[in-house]
Structures are given as C-alpha cells and as structure tokens.
Amino acid sequence: MLLDIRSLSKTYPNGTQALKSVSFTVERGEFVAVIGLSGSGKSTLLRCINRLIEPTSGTILFEGHDVTHIKGEALRRYRQRIGMIFQQFNLIGQASVLKNVLMGALGSVSTIDSILGRFPQSLHEMAMRNLQIVGIADKASVRADSLSGGQQQRVAIARALMQEPQLLLADEPVASLDPATSHSVMRYLGYINRQLGTTIICNLHFLSLVREYATRAIALRNGEIVFDGSPSEITEEWFRHIYGEDAVEVEIR
Amino acid sequence: MKQRIAGFLFDWLVGAYLAVMLHRIVWHELLLGIEGPTSSGASSAAFIAGIPDWLVYGAVGLALASAASISKVSLALLVQGKLERRMWQRTAALHVASLVLSLTFITGWVVTKISLVDMFSGERLRAAGRIFSSLLQPEFAILPQALSAIVETVYLAFMATVLALPASFVLAFLSARNLMRGNVWTRATYTILRALTNFTRSIEPLVWAVIFTVWVKVGPFPGMLALMVHTISSLAKQYSEQIEDIDPGPMEAIASTGARPLQIVWFGVVPQVFIPFLSFTIYRWDINVRMATVIGLVGGGGIGTMLNQYQMLAQWREEGLIVLVIALVVWAMDYISARIREALA
C-alpha cells in the first residue's frame, strides 16, 4: 500500500468544510481519478496529500509512515517523493524550458549551488531525458512562456519526473487545454503510469477521460466520498448522484 | 458599536474644528480685524473669561456631536453611507459639509496670507521683472563649474541608488505579506519592518540631509546618505508591493518539489519581479537626480549648493544658467529613463 488516508478533514478559517472525514487507500501503480463538481474538495484533497495545505484532522500514511505532522527537512524529503502538476502549469515563464525542468530537482541541490545555477551534469542529462519522454527535447532552450498550453503542461510533467516520484498528483491537468491537447497530455500521464510504474492521483472533470485513462475513480461531493470503484461502474444513476440531478454528461473526444 | 463610537468622535472633531474656525478666523480676523498671532493671547478675554480656548472648542464640538447623533444630521453617518438619498438628514448633512469646506477655504486664504496687492503692486512687479530678465540672460562664463556641479549631483544620485539596492532588495522580501505569513515570528518581522520603512519614508530626504550634514561634514556625502536612506525605504515598499502582486502558482509548484524556503523565493518569486524591480530602480535614480538638486540647497553638495550660493549673492544671471543646466539634465534623465523602462516592459 502506497497511501493510506484516514478520516481526513479540512475546515478553512472562513468556516468552509472542504473535506469531511475522507478515507481511502491507494496501491502502487494505480491511476486514480478524483471527480466531482468544482468546490467538492478535489484540489484540497490533493494539496493535503503533499501538505501544501494543512489538514485539520485525520491521518496520512505514506508507505506506512505517518506524514500528517512532519515538518522542516522531513517534510521536504517527503515532498521530493511526490510530483505535482497544476491546471495553470505553474512554470517560471521567464526561465528556459531546461531550467524549469531542473527546478524539479531543487530538493537534491544545495541552496547555494542552485542559486548560482550549478546543477550537476547528471541532472542536466536527466532533464534532457525527461524532456524526451514528453517529446519536447527540441524546445529545451526556449523561454517557457513562449510554449503552447499543452507543451507547457508537458514541461511541468518533465519537471515532476525530475523527482523520480513514487506518486504524481495532477490537479486538473487538462482543464485549461483544448480536447486534442488534453488527450495528448493524458496519454503522457498514462505512459508514465504504465511504463515508469508511477502511481497517479488525478483530478478530472470529464468522465470520458476518466473512463479512458484511469484504473479507478473516487467521487467527491461536498467534501465526502460518494463513489469509489472502477470507472466502468459509473452508471447514469451514479453520475446524477455525483453531479446533481440536472447534470448532463459531456464527452470529450 | 465600534463604528458608532468612531462616528461620534469624528463628529466631535469636526464640531470642534468648526468652532475654532468660527472663533479664530471669522470672529477675530475678519470681523474684529485682529492679526493672527496676537489674537491667541487676547482671545480668552474676548471669549469666555477664565476658561482656556481649547476647552471651549472641545465643549462646543461635543455639543454639536451630540446634536448630530440625536438629529442624525451627521457627517460621520454621511461618510459611512448610512444616510439614504431621500432622507432630509442627508440634505442637511451635505449643507453642513459644504459649510465646513467653505470655511476651510476662507481659513486657508487667511492663514496663507494671500495678498493680491503684494503680488501686483508696481514696485513688486519691477523687482520680479529684474530677476526674470536676468534669469533669461544666463551667464555662460560659469558653465564649466555648473557642469561639474551637476555631474557631481548625477553621481550622487547614482551612488545613493546603487548603495540602497542590496538593503531594499532584502527588506522587500521580508516585508512582503504573502511571503511572511508562515508563523508568529515571520508575521512580527513583517509588521515591524513595514512600520519602520513607512516611518523612514515619511521623513523627507531634505530633513535627512539636515540630520546628516550635522553628523558628517557638509558636502555631497551627507546628501548621498540622505538620498540613500530615503531610497532604501521607498524601493523596499515598491519592491514588496510587486512581490505581493505575483502569481502564487509557481511558488506553490516549487514548494511541491521539496525545495527549501530560500530556493522557493529565488526560483518562484525573483524571476517574476526582476524586470519590474529594474524598472523601479531606474525610475528611482531619475527621481534621485531631481531630489539631489533640492538637497544641495541645504548643503548636500552638487548643483543645489551652487544654486544656493549664487542666490545668496543675488547674482541672478549666474542663477539663470544653473537653472538652465538643471532643467536640461533633468529633462534628459527623464527621457532616457522613460525609454529604458519602455524597452523593459
């Protein structure tokens, strides 16, 4: 078991209960899609896992270790093992693609060396390999903000791969992309999941993408898990339960 | 409740202010024709015997504030937006507001001793004419000295800017709210540094120059120090506002890789603010050249000091040349810095 979440809750200072006693486990090699309406707690859940957001209560076990309250160096070592990509890509637009990818390895380079730009040759080679995996090695020296959205998300994936992560968190990775580009990015995530064996937890909006790429789906509604099972089990009835009575499924091809 | 107390205090202040203006300006100066400074001593006797003026003003203010809170014809309620359009109190309060404004204008006129007679009497006009015609015939004999003085001023401004840079840079990150939310200590650091830079910035460079000319010998050095202190706090504020404006996404992404705090700032924040920082810095140099001229007047060196010397000697043609040189250099700096900033944007 890679990840064990037990009764995780998060209440924001303004009183919003984003997560209400959420529990689930994730095995190595799974591709878990987290679905649900906007505001159902998907982003909060992902950010609680790598502790970008502090959970209010509950426990997070990663490879059997309790990481709910670790701090400082221990927290940084923990985060190094978990990659993350974002809806808005969150690259440093002013820096080159290669430099952006190298930033994924900041945890393993000393502060001084990284500020002086002294990344070891081995990391440079690794960065180029990761850029090859996502198919944009030829863009290594251009400014990150000159790339298209899909290309930027692939750079973000390469940056996350620099951590050689056991787990990859993807927060709406294709929500800002057009359908064709969405599939391309999802295919790279699928490749990483199957070929590199990286476990993936991915927030998604489109059920068609969930059915195509995920091995398992977890549905959140108002901060609670209302479905946990195979994507193929999500019937129309379940769909209305997750998204509300008025919802109509839209497909992305 | 808090708002009502603040509103009452506001009305009280305005009431007392009205009382002061009506008594000191309208009654004494305009109706009795007593000149400003002498009136303060005589006024107690003229008003209510044995009671100090400020107490009377306070009491009148309190009475007016009470009346305002009972009748709801209150400026505080007007400012707080609690008087609706169709209430008669709103109309009345607006009248009170315009009364306060007009009295303030009259008071301002009296206090600044505006006198059209002084400005346009024949003798005065002739004196001004002499100076203006001399200013318009600049004495080019002192051009070399003026040029070397203005070069001194430009360098002074440059050094003040460059030497202020490292301190402003560090202070900016420590006084940016979004970076200092971490824990009690960082929040305390933020609050203290914000207060400190706000305080030093509120002191004009001219005042710093007076302080530093006493501290170190008169000349360009104290002028540079004065500008440097002001530049540190001004740039720190502009920089930190820029930092507070950044997209937090990249910072979050860097943090998620397990980077250390300094790496998060260096890679997630600095690239986003670098160009704006450069632009602010060049603009600040430009401002400093103008300020350095003024600082020279109080002994801060450079062209300002030269301007002051010739003014003491009443040599208006030399003064004319210095003004010309200043205008040209300030215009050129302004133009160049605007072009550079344009290119950066």
Coordinates of C-alpha atoms in Angstrom, one line a residue:
Chain A
M1 CA 0.0 0.0 0.0
L2 CA 1.4 3.4 -1.0
L3 CA -1.0 5.8 0.5
D4 CA -3.5 5.4 3.4
I5 CA -5.8 8.3 4.1
R6 CA -7.8 8.0 7.3
S7 CA -10.7 10.3 8.2
L8 CA -9.1 13.3 6.7
S9 CA -10.9 16.6 7.3
K10 CA -10.1 20.2 6.3
T11 CA -12.0 23.2 7.5
Y12 CA -10.8 26.6 6.2
P13 CA -10.5 29.6 8.5
N14 CA -13.7 31.1 6.9
G15 CA -15.6 28.0 8.1
T16 CA -15.9 26.1 4.8
Q17 CA -15.7 22.4 5.3
A18 CA -13.8 21.3 2.2
L19 CA -13.2 17.7 3.3
K20 CA -15.3 15.7 5.7
S21 CA -13.7 12.6 7.1
V22 CA -12.3 11.3 3.8
S23 CA -10.8 7.8 3.9
F24 CA -9.3 5.7 1.2
T25 CA -6.1 3.8 0.3
V26 CA -4.1 3.7 -2.9
E27 CA -2.0 0.8 -4.1
R28 CA 1.2 1.2 -6.1
G29 CA 0.7 1.5 -9.8
E30 CA -2.9 2.7 -9.6
F31 CA -4.2 5.6 -11.8
V32 CA -6.8 7.1 -9.6
A33 CA -9.1 9.8 -11.0
V34 CA -10.8 12.1 -8.5
I35 CA -14.0 13.5 -9.8
G36 CA -16.7 15.9 -8.6
L37 CA -18.1 19.3 -9.1
S38 CA -15.9 22.4 -8.6
G39 CA -15.7 23.1 -4.9
S40 CA -16.3 19.5 -4.0
G41 CA -12.9 19.3 -2.3
K42 CA -10.7 17.7 -5.1
S43 CA -8.0 20.4 -5.0
T44 CA -7.9 20.5 -1.2
L45 CA -7.6 16.7 -1.1
L46 CA -4.6 16.7 -3.4
R47 CA -2.9 19.6 -1.6
C48 CA -3.4 17.9 1.8
I49 CA -1.6 14.8 0.5
N50 CA 1.7 16.7 -0.1
R51 CA 0.8 19.1 2.7
L52 CA 0.7 22.3 0.7
I53 CA -2.5 22.6 2.7
E54 CA -2.5 21.5 6.4
P55 CA -5.4 19.1 7.1
T56 CA -7.5 20.0 10.2
S57 CA -7.7 16.4 11.4
G58 CA -7.1 12.8 10.2
T59 CA -4.0 10.9 9.3
I60 CA -2.0 10.5 6.1
L61 CA 0.2 7.4 5.9
F62 CA 2.7 7.2 3.1
E63 CA 4.5 3.9 2.7
G64 CA 3.3 3.2 6.2
H65 CA 4.8 6.3 7.7
D66 CA 2.7 9.0 9.3
V67 CA 3.4 12.2 7.5
T68 CA 0.5 14.2 8.8
H69 CA 2.6 16.4 11.1
I70 CA 6.1 16.2 9.8
K71 CA 8.0 19.5 9.5
G72 CA 11.1 21.1 8.0
E73 CA 13.7 18.8 6.4
A74 CA 11.4 15.7 6.8
L75 CA 8.6 17.4 5.1
R76 CA 10.9 18.5 2.2
R77 CA 12.2 14.9 1.8
Y78 CA 8.6 13.7 1.7
R79 CA 7.6 16.2 -0.9
Q80 CA 10.6 15.3 -3.1
R81 CA 9.0 11.8 -3.5
I82 CA 5.7 13.3 -4.7
G83 CA 5.5 15.1 -8.0
M84 CA 2.7 17.6 -8.7
I85 CA 1.3 19.2 -11.8
F86 CA -1.3 22.0 -12.0
Q87 CA -4.1 23.3 -14.1
Q88 CA -2.2 26.5 -14.8
F89 CA 1.1 24.6 -15.3
N90 CA 2.9 27.0 -12.9
L91 CA 6.1 27.1 -14.8
I92 CA 8.5 30.0 -14.4
G93 CA 7.7 31.7 -17.7
Q94 CA 10.8 33.9 -17.7
A95 CA 13.2 30.9 -17.5
S96 CA 14.1 28.4 -20.2
V97 CA 12.4 25.1 -20.5
L98 CA 15.5 23.2 -19.4
K99 CA 15.9 25.4 -16.3
N100 CA 12.2 24.8 -15.4
V101 CA 12.8 21.1 -15.6
L102 CA 15.9 21.3 -13.5
M103 CA 13.9 23.1 -10.8
G104 CA 12.2 19.8 -10.2
A105 CA 15.4 18.6 -8.6
L106 CA 15.9 21.6 -6.3
G107 CA 15.4 19.4 -3.3
S108 CA 18.6 17.5 -4.1
V109 CA 20.8 20.5 -4.8
S110 CA 22.2 22.8 -2.1
T111 CA 20.7 26.3 -1.8
I112 CA 23.9 28.0 -2.8
D113 CA 24.6 25.7 -5.8
S114 CA 21.1 26.1 -7.1
I115 CA 21.1 29.9 -6.7
L116 CA 24.5 30.1 -8.6
G117 CA 22.9 27.8 -11.2
R118 CA 25.4 25.0 -10.5
F119 CA 23.3 21.9 -11.3
P120 CA 25.4 18.7 -11.7
Q121 CA 25.9 17.3 -15.2
S122 CA 23.9 14.2 -14.2
L123 CA 20.9 16.3 -13.5
H124 CA 21.2 18.1 -16.9
E125 CA 21.3 14.7 -18.6
M126 CA 18.3 13.6 -16.6
A127 CA 16.4 16.7 -17.5
M128 CA 17.0 16.1 -21.2
R129 CA 15.9 12.5 -20.9
N130 CA 12.7 13.6 -19.2
L131 CA 12.1 16.2 -21.9
Q132 CA 12.5 13.4 -24.4
I133 CA 9.9 11.3 -22.6
V134 CA 7.3 14.1 -23.0
G135 CA 8.5 14.8 -26.6
I136 CA 9.8 18.4 -26.4
A137 CA 13.6 18.0 -26.0
D138 CA 14.0 20.3 -29.0
K139 CA 12.4 23.2 -27.0
A140 CA 15.0 22.9 -24.1
S141 CA 16.5 26.4 -24.6
V142 CA 13.4 28.5 -25.4
R143 CA 11.6 30.6 -22.8
A144 CA 8.9 28.5 -21.1
D145 CA 6.2 31.2 -21.7
S146 CA 6.7 31.0 -25.4
L147 CA 5.2 27.5 -25.5
S148 CA 1.6 26.5 -26.0
G149 CA -0.5 25.3 -23.1
G150 CA -0.1 21.6 -23.9
Q151 CA 3.6 22.0 -24.3
Q152 CA 3.9 23.9 -21.0
Q153 CA 2.0 21.1 -19.2
R154 CA 4.4 18.5 -20.7
V155 CA 7.3 20.6 -19.4
A156 CA 5.6 20.5 -16.0
I157 CA 5.4 16.7 -16.2
A158 CA 9.1 16.6 -17.1
R159 CA 9.8 18.8 -14.0
A160 CA 7.8 16.5 -11.8
L161 CA 9.7 13.5 -13.3
M162 CA 13.0 15.0 -12.0
Q163 CA 11.8 14.0 -8.5
E164 CA 11.6 10.3 -9.7
P165 CA 8.3 10.4 -7.8
Q166 CA 6.6 7.4 -6.3
L167 CA 3.4 9.4 -6.6
L168 CA 2.3 12.0 -9.1
L169 CA -0.5 14.4 -8.1
A170 CA -2.3 16.1 -11.0
D171 CA -4.7 18.9 -10.2
E172 CA -7.0 19.4 -13.2
P173 CA -4.1 18.9 -15.6
V174 CA -6.1 19.4 -18.8
A175 CA -8.8 21.8 -17.6
S176 CA -7.1 24.7 -19.4
L177 CA -6.4 22.8 -22.6
D178 CA -8.4 22.1 -25.8
P179 CA -9.7 18.5 -26.3
A180 CA -6.9 17.3 -28.7
T181 CA -4.2 18.6 -26.4
S182 CA -6.0 17.2 -23.4
H183 CA -5.7 13.7 -24.9
S184 CA -2.0 14.2 -25.7
V185 CA -1.2 15.2 -22.1
M186 CA -3.4 12.4 -20.7
R187 CA -1.5 9.9 -22.9
Y188 CA 1.8 11.0 -21.4
L189 CA 0.4 10.6 -17.9
G190 CA -0.8 7.1 -18.9
Y191 CA 2.6 6.3 -20.3
I192 CA 4.3 7.4 -17.0
N193 CA 1.8 5.3 -15.0
R194 CA 2.3 2.1 -17.0
Q195 CA 5.9 2.3 -18.2
L196 CA 7.6 4.0 -15.2
G197 CA 5.2 2.5 -12.7
T198 CA 4.4 5.9 -11.1
T199 CA 1.2 5.9 -9.1
I200 CA -1.1 8.8 -10.2
I201 CA -3.9 10.6 -8.5
C202 CA -5.5 13.0 -10.9
N203 CA -8.4 15.4 -10.5
L204 CA -10.5 15.4 -13.7
H205 CA -13.7 17.0 -15.0
F206 CA -14.5 14.8 -18.0
L207 CA -15.8 11.3 -17.3
S208 CA -14.8 10.2 -20.8
L209 CA -11.2 10.9 -19.9
V210 CA -11.7 9.1 -16.6
R211 CA -13.0 6.0 -18.4
E212 CA -10.2 6.1 -20.9
Y213 CA -7.2 6.6 -18.7
A214 CA -8.0 5.9 -15.0
T215 CA -8.0 2.4 -13.3
R216 CA -10.1 3.7 -10.5
A217 CA -12.4 6.6 -9.8
I218 CA -13.1 8.4 -6.5
A219 CA -16.0 10.8 -6.5
L220 CA -16.3 13.7 -4.0
R221 CA -19.5 15.5 -3.3
N222 CA -19.4 18.4 -0.7
G223 CA -16.2 17.0 0.8
E224 CA -17.3 13.4 1.2
I225 CA -16.5 10.3 -0.9
V226 CA -19.7 9.2 -2.6
F227 CA -18.2 6.7 -5.0
D228 CA -15.1 4.6 -5.1
G229 CA -14.7 2.0 -7.7
S230 CA -13.9 1.1 -11.3
P231 CA -14.6 3.9 -13.9
S232 CA -16.8 1.5 -15.8
E233 CA -19.2 1.2 -12.8
I234 CA -20.2 4.9 -13.0
T235 CA -23.7 4.5 -14.5
E236 CA -26.0 7.3 -15.3
E237 CA -27.6 6.9 -11.9
W238 CA -24.2 7.3 -10.2
F239 CA -23.4 10.2 -12.4
R240 CA -26.5 12.1 -11.3
H241 CA -25.7 11.2 -7.7
I242 CA -22.2 12.7 -8.0
Y243 CA -23.0 15.8 -10.1
G244 CA -26.6 16.5 -9.1
E245 CA -30.0 15.8 -10.7
D246 CA -29.7 18.4 -13.5
A247 CA -26.3 17.3 -14.7
V248 CA -25.8 16.1 -18.3
E249 CA -22.7 14.2 -19.3
V250 CA -20.5 15.9 -21.9
E251 CA -17.9 13.9 -23.7
I252 CA -14.5 14.9 -24.8
R253 CA -13.2 13.1 -27.9
Chain B
M1 CA -20.9 49.8 18.2
K2 CA -17.3 50.4 17.3
Q3 CA -18.5 52.3 14.2
R4 CA -20.9 54.4 16.2
I5 CA -18.1 55.4 18.6
A6 CA -15.8 56.3 15.8
G7 CA -18.6 58.2 14.1
F8 CA -19.3 60.2 17.3
L9 CA -15.6 61.0 17.7
F10 CA -15.5 62.1 14.0
D11 CA -18.4 64.4 14.5
W12 CA -16.9 65.8 17.7
L13 CA -13.6 66.6 15.9
V14 CA -15.5 68.3 13.0
G15 CA -17.6 70.2 15.5
A16 CA -14.5 71.4 17.4
Y17 CA -12.8 72.3 14.1
L18 CA -15.9 74.4 13.1
A19 CA -15.8 76.2 16.5
V20 CA -12.1 77.0 16.0
M21 CA -12.6 78.4 12.5
L22 CA -15.7 80.4 13.5
H23 CA -14.0 81.9 16.6
R24 CA -10.4 82.4 15.4
I25 CA -10.8 83.3 11.8
V26 CA -14.3 84.5 11.2
W27 CA -14.8 86.4 14.5
H28 CA -11.3 87.6 15.3
E29 CA -9.6 88.1 12.0
L30 CA -12.5 89.0 9.7
L31 CA -14.9 90.8 12.0
L32 CA -12.6 92.3 14.6
G33 CA -9.6 92.6 12.3
I34 CA -7.1 91.3 14.8
E35 CA -3.9 89.8 13.2
G36 CA -3.4 86.0 13.7
P37 CA -0.6 85.5 16.2
T38 CA -1.6 88.3 18.6
S39 CA -5.2 87.0 18.8
S40 CA -4.4 83.8 20.7
G41 CA -3.3 85.7 23.8
A42 CA -6.2 88.2 23.8
S43 CA -8.9 85.7 22.8
S44 CA -9.6 84.2 26.2
A45 CA -10.7 87.5 27.5
A46 CA -12.7 88.2 24.4
F47 CA -14.5 84.9 24.6
I48 CA -15.3 83.5 28.0
A49 CA -13.2 84.8 30.9
G50 CA -11.1 82.3 32.8
I51 CA -11.7 79.3 30.6
P52 CA -9.0 78.2 28.2
D53 CA -9.9 78.3 24.5
W54 CA -9.3 74.6 23.7
L55 CA -11.8 73.6 26.4
V56 CA -14.5 75.8 24.9
Y57 CA -13.8 74.4 21.4
G58 CA -14.0 70.9 22.8
A59 CA -17.3 71.6 24.6
V60 CA -18.8 73.2 21.5
G61 CA -17.7 70.2 19.5
L62 CA -19.2 67.8 22.0
A63 CA -22.5 69.7 21.9
L64 CA -22.5 69.7 18.1
A65 CA -21.7 66.0 18.0
S66 CA -24.5 65.2 20.5
A67 CA -26.9 67.3 18.4
A68 CA -25.7 65.4 15.3
S69 CA -26.2 62.0 16.9
I70 CA -29.7 62.9 18.1
S71 CA -30.9 64.6 14.9
K72 CA -28.9 62.2 12.6
V73 CA -27.7 65.2 10.7
S74 CA -24.2 63.7 11.0
L75 CA -21.2 64.0 8.7
A76 CA -20.0 60.6 10.1
L77 CA -23.2 58.9 9.0
L78 CA -22.8 60.6 5.6
V79 CA -19.3 59.4 5.2
Q80 CA -20.3 55.9 6.4
G81 CA -23.0 55.9 3.7
K82 CA -25.8 55.4 6.2
L83 CA -27.9 58.4 5.1
E84 CA -30.2 57.4 2.3
R85 CA -30.9 59.6 -0.7
R86 CA -34.4 60.6 0.3
M87 CA -33.7 61.4 4.0
W88 CA -33.9 65.1 4.9
Q89 CA -30.9 64.5 7.2
R90 CA -28.8 63.7 4.2
T91 CA -29.5 67.1 2.6
A92 CA -28.9 68.9 5.8
A93 CA -25.6 67.0 6.4
L94 CA -24.5 67.9 2.8
H95 CA -25.1 71.5 3.7
V96 CA -23.0 71.2 6.8
A97 CA -20.3 69.6 4.8
S98 CA -20.3 72.5 2.3
L99 CA -20.2 74.9 5.2
V100 CA -17.1 73.2 6.6
L101 CA -15.5 73.2 3.2
S102 CA -16.1 76.9 2.5
L103 CA -14.9 77.9 6.0
T104 CA -11.8 75.8 5.4
F105 CA -11.2 77.7 2.2
I106 CA -11.6 81.1 3.9
T107 CA -9.3 79.9 6.7
G108 CA -6.8 78.8 4.2
W109 CA -6.9 82.2 2.5
V110 CA -6.3 84.0 5.8
V111 CA -3.6 81.5 7.0
T112 CA -1.5 81.6 3.8
K113 CA -1.8 85.4 3.8
I114 CA -2.7 85.6 0.2
S115 CA -2.4 89.2 -0.9
L116 CA -3.0 90.3 -4.5
V117 CA -1.8 93.7 -3.5
D118 CA 1.7 92.3 -2.7
M119 CA 1.8 90.5 -5.9
F120 CA 0.7 93.1 -8.4
S121 CA 1.9 96.5 -6.9
G122 CA 4.2 98.4 -9.2
E123 CA 7.3 98.1 -7.0
R124 CA 7.0 94.4 -6.6
L125 CA 6.4 93.8 -10.3
R126 CA 9.5 95.8 -11.2
A127 CA 11.6 93.7 -8.7
A128 CA 10.3 90.5 -10.2
G129 CA 10.9 91.8 -13.7
R130 CA 14.6 92.5 -12.9
I131 CA 15.1 88.9 -11.7
F132 CA 13.2 87.3 -14.6
S133 CA 15.1 89.3 -17.2
S134 CA 18.4 88.4 -15.6
L135 CA 17.4 84.7 -15.4
L136 CA 16.7 84.9 -19.1
Q137 CA 20.2 86.1 -19.9
P138 CA 22.2 83.3 -18.4
E139 CA 25.9 84.0 -17.7
F140 CA 27.7 81.3 -19.7
A141 CA 31.1 82.1 -18.0
I142 CA 30.3 79.8 -15.1
L143 CA 29.2 76.9 -17.4
P144 CA 32.2 74.7 -16.7
Q145 CA 31.6 75.0 -12.9
A146 CA 27.9 74.4 -13.3
L147 CA 28.6 71.3 -15.5
S148 CA 31.0 69.8 -13.0
A149 CA 28.5 70.5 -10.2
I150 CA 25.6 68.8 -12.0
V151 CA 27.9 65.8 -12.8
E152 CA 28.5 65.6 -9.1
T153 CA 24.7 65.6 -8.5
V154 CA 24.1 62.9 -11.0
Y155 CA 26.8 60.7 -9.5
L156 CA 25.5 61.5 -6.0
A157 CA 22.1 60.2 -7.1
F158 CA 23.6 57.2 -8.8
M159 CA 25.6 56.2 -5.7
A160 CA 22.5 56.7 -3.4
T161 CA 20.5 54.4 -5.6
V162 CA 23.2 51.7 -6.0
L163 CA 24.1 51.6 -2.4
A164 CA 20.5 51.4 -1.4
L165 CA 19.8 48.4 -3.7
P166 CA 21.0 45.5 -1.5
A167 CA 19.2 46.7 1.6
S168 CA 16.0 47.4 -0.3
F169 CA 16.1 44.0 -2.0
V170 CA 16.4 42.1 1.2
L171 CA 13.9 44.3 3.1
A172 CA 11.4 43.9 0.3
F173 CA 11.1 40.1 0.7
L174 CA 11.0 40.4 4.5
S175 CA 8.2 43.0 4.3
A176 CA 6.0 41.2 1.6
R177 CA 2.9 39.9 3.3
N178 CA 2.5 36.9 1.1
L179 CA 6.0 35.6 1.9
M180 CA 5.8 36.3 5.7
R181 CA 2.5 34.5 6.5
G182 CA 4.4 31.5 7.9
N183 CA 4.4 31.8 11.7
V184 CA 4.3 34.3 14.5
W185 CA 7.9 35.3 14.1
T186 CA 7.7 36.0 10.4
R187 CA 4.5 37.9 10.8
A188 CA 6.1 40.0 13.6
T189 CA 9.1 40.7 11.4
Y190 CA 6.8 41.8 8.6
T191 CA 4.9 44.2 10.9
I192 CA 8.0 45.7 12.4
L193 CA 9.8 46.2 9.1
R194 CA 6.6 47.6 7.4
A195 CA 6.3 50.2 10.3
L196 CA 10.0 51.0 10.1
T197 CA 10.1 51.6 6.3
N198 CA 6.8 53.6 6.4
F199 CA 8.3 55.8 9.2
T200 CA 11.7 56.4 7.4
R201 CA 9.9 57.0 4.1
S202 CA 7.6 59.6 5.7
I203 CA 10.6 61.7 6.6
E204 CA 11.5 63.9 3.6
P205 CA 15.1 63.5 2.2
L206 CA 15.5 67.2 2.9
V207 CA 15.2 66.5 6.6
W208 CA 17.5 63.5 6.4
A209 CA 20.0 65.8 4.7
V210 CA 19.9 68.3 7.6
I211 CA 20.5 65.5 10.0
F212 CA 23.4 64.1 8.0
T213 CA 25.1 67.5 7.4
V214 CA 25.3 67.7 11.2
W215 CA 26.6 64.1 11.5
V216 CA 29.2 64.2 8.7
K217 CA 30.8 67.2 7.2
V218 CA 28.8 69.4 4.8
G219 CA 29.1 68.3 1.1
P220 CA 28.0 65.6 -1.3
F221 CA 28.5 62.8 1.2
P222 CA 25.6 63.8 3.6
G223 CA 23.5 64.5 0.6
M224 CA 24.1 61.0 -0.7
L225 CA 23.4 59.4 2.7
A226 CA 20.1 61.3 2.9
L227 CA 19.0 60.1 -0.5
M228 CA 20.2 56.6 0.3
V229 CA 18.1 56.3 3.4
H230 CA 15.0 57.6 1.6
T231 CA 15.7 55.3 -1.4
I232 CA 16.0 52.2 0.8
S233 CA 12.6 52.6 2.2
S234 CA 10.9 53.8 -1.0
L235 CA 12.3 51.0 -3.1
A236 CA 11.6 48.4 -0.4
K237 CA 8.0 49.5 -0.4
Q238 CA 7.7 49.4 -4.2
Y239 CA 9.5 46.1 -4.5
S240 CA 7.5 44.5 -1.7
E241 CA 4.2 45.6 -3.3
Q242 CA 5.4 44.0 -6.6
I243 CA 6.2 40.8 -4.7
E244 CA 2.7 40.8 -3.1
D245 CA 1.3 41.0 -6.7
I246 CA 3.0 37.9 -8.1
D247 CA 1.2 34.8 -9.3
P248 CA 1.5 32.3 -6.4
G249 CA 1.3 29.3 -8.7
P250 CA 5.0 29.0 -9.5
M251 CA 5.8 29.3 -5.8
E252 CA 3.4 26.5 -5.0
A253 CA 4.9 24.4 -7.7
I254 CA 8.5 24.9 -6.5
A255 CA 7.4 24.2 -2.9
S256 CA 5.8 21.0 -4.0
T257 CA 9.1 19.7 -5.3
G258 CA 10.5 19.8 -1.7
A259 CA 12.7 22.9 -2.3
R260 CA 14.0 24.9 0.7
P261 CA 12.4 28.3 1.6
L262 CA 15.2 30.3 0.0
Q263 CA 15.0 28.3 -3.2
I264 CA 11.2 28.8 -3.3
V265 CA 11.8 32.6 -3.2
W266 CA 14.7 32.6 -5.6
F267 CA 13.1 30.4 -8.2
G268 CA 9.4 31.0 -7.6
V269 CA 9.4 34.8 -6.9
V270 CA 12.6 36.5 -8.2
P271 CA 12.1 35.8 -11.9
Q272 CA 8.6 37.2 -11.7
V273 CA 9.7 40.5 -10.1
F274 CA 13.2 41.0 -11.7
I275 CA 12.2 43.2 -14.6
P276 CA 9.7 45.4 -12.6
F277 CA 12.5 45.8 -10.0
L278 CA 14.9 47.0 -12.6
S279 CA 12.3 49.5 -13.9
F280 CA 11.6 50.9 -10.4
T281 CA 15.3 51.2 -9.8
I282 CA 16.0 53.3 -12.9
Y283 CA 13.0 55.5 -12.2
R284 CA 14.3 55.9 -8.6
W285 CA 17.7 57.1 -10.0
D286 CA 15.8 59.6 -12.1
I287 CA 13.8 60.9 -9.1
N288 CA 17.0 61.0 -7.0
V289 CA 18.7 63.3 -9.5
R290 CA 15.8 65.8 -9.0
M291 CA 15.9 65.3 -5.3
A292 CA 19.7 65.7 -5.1
T293 CA 19.3 69.2 -6.6
V294 CA 17.0 70.2 -3.8
I295 CA 19.1 68.5 -1.2
G296 CA 22.1 70.6 -2.4
L297 CA 20.2 73.7 -1.2
V298 CA 20.7 72.7 2.5
G299 CA 24.4 71.8 2.0
G300 CA 24.1 68.4 0.4
G301 CA 26.6 69.3 -2.4
G302 CA 26.3 69.4 -6.1
I303 CA 24.4 71.8 -8.3
G304 CA 21.9 72.6 -5.5
T305 CA 24.7 74.0 -3.3
M306 CA 25.9 76.1 -6.2
L307 CA 22.4 77.4 -6.8
N308 CA 22.1 78.4 -3.1
Q309 CA 25.5 80.3 -3.2
Y310 CA 24.6 82.5 -6.2
Q311 CA 21.2 83.1 -4.7
M312 CA 22.8 84.5 -1.5
L313 CA 24.9 86.8 -3.7
A314 CA 21.8 87.8 -5.7
Q315 CA 23.7 87.1 -8.9
W316 CA 20.6 86.3 -11.0
R317 CA 22.3 85.8 -14.4
E318 CA 24.5 83.1 -12.9
E319 CA 21.4 81.7 -11.3
G320 CA 19.8 81.6 -14.7
L321 CA 22.5 79.5 -16.2
I322 CA 22.4 77.0 -13.3
V323 CA 18.6 76.7 -13.6
L324 CA 19.0 76.1 -17.4
V325 CA 21.6 73.3 -16.8
I326 CA 19.4 71.6 -14.2
A327 CA 16.4 71.8 -16.5
L328 CA 18.3 70.2 -19.4
V329 CA 19.8 67.4 -17.3
V330 CA 16.5 66.6 -15.5
W331 CA 14.7 66.5 -18.9
A332 CA 17.4 64.3 -20.4
M333 CA 17.4 61.9 -17.4
D334 CA 13.6 61.8 -17.6
Y335 CA 13.6 61.0 -21.3
I336 CA 16.3 58.3 -21.1
S337 CA 14.8 56.6 -18.1
A338 CA 11.4 56.6 -19.7
R339 CA 12.8 55.0 -22.9
I340 CA 14.7 52.3 -20.9
R341 CA 11.6 51.5 -18.9
E342 CA 9.6 51.3 -22.1
A343 CA 12.1 48.8 -23.5
L344 CA 12.0 46.7 -20.4
A345 CA 8.2 46.5 -20.2

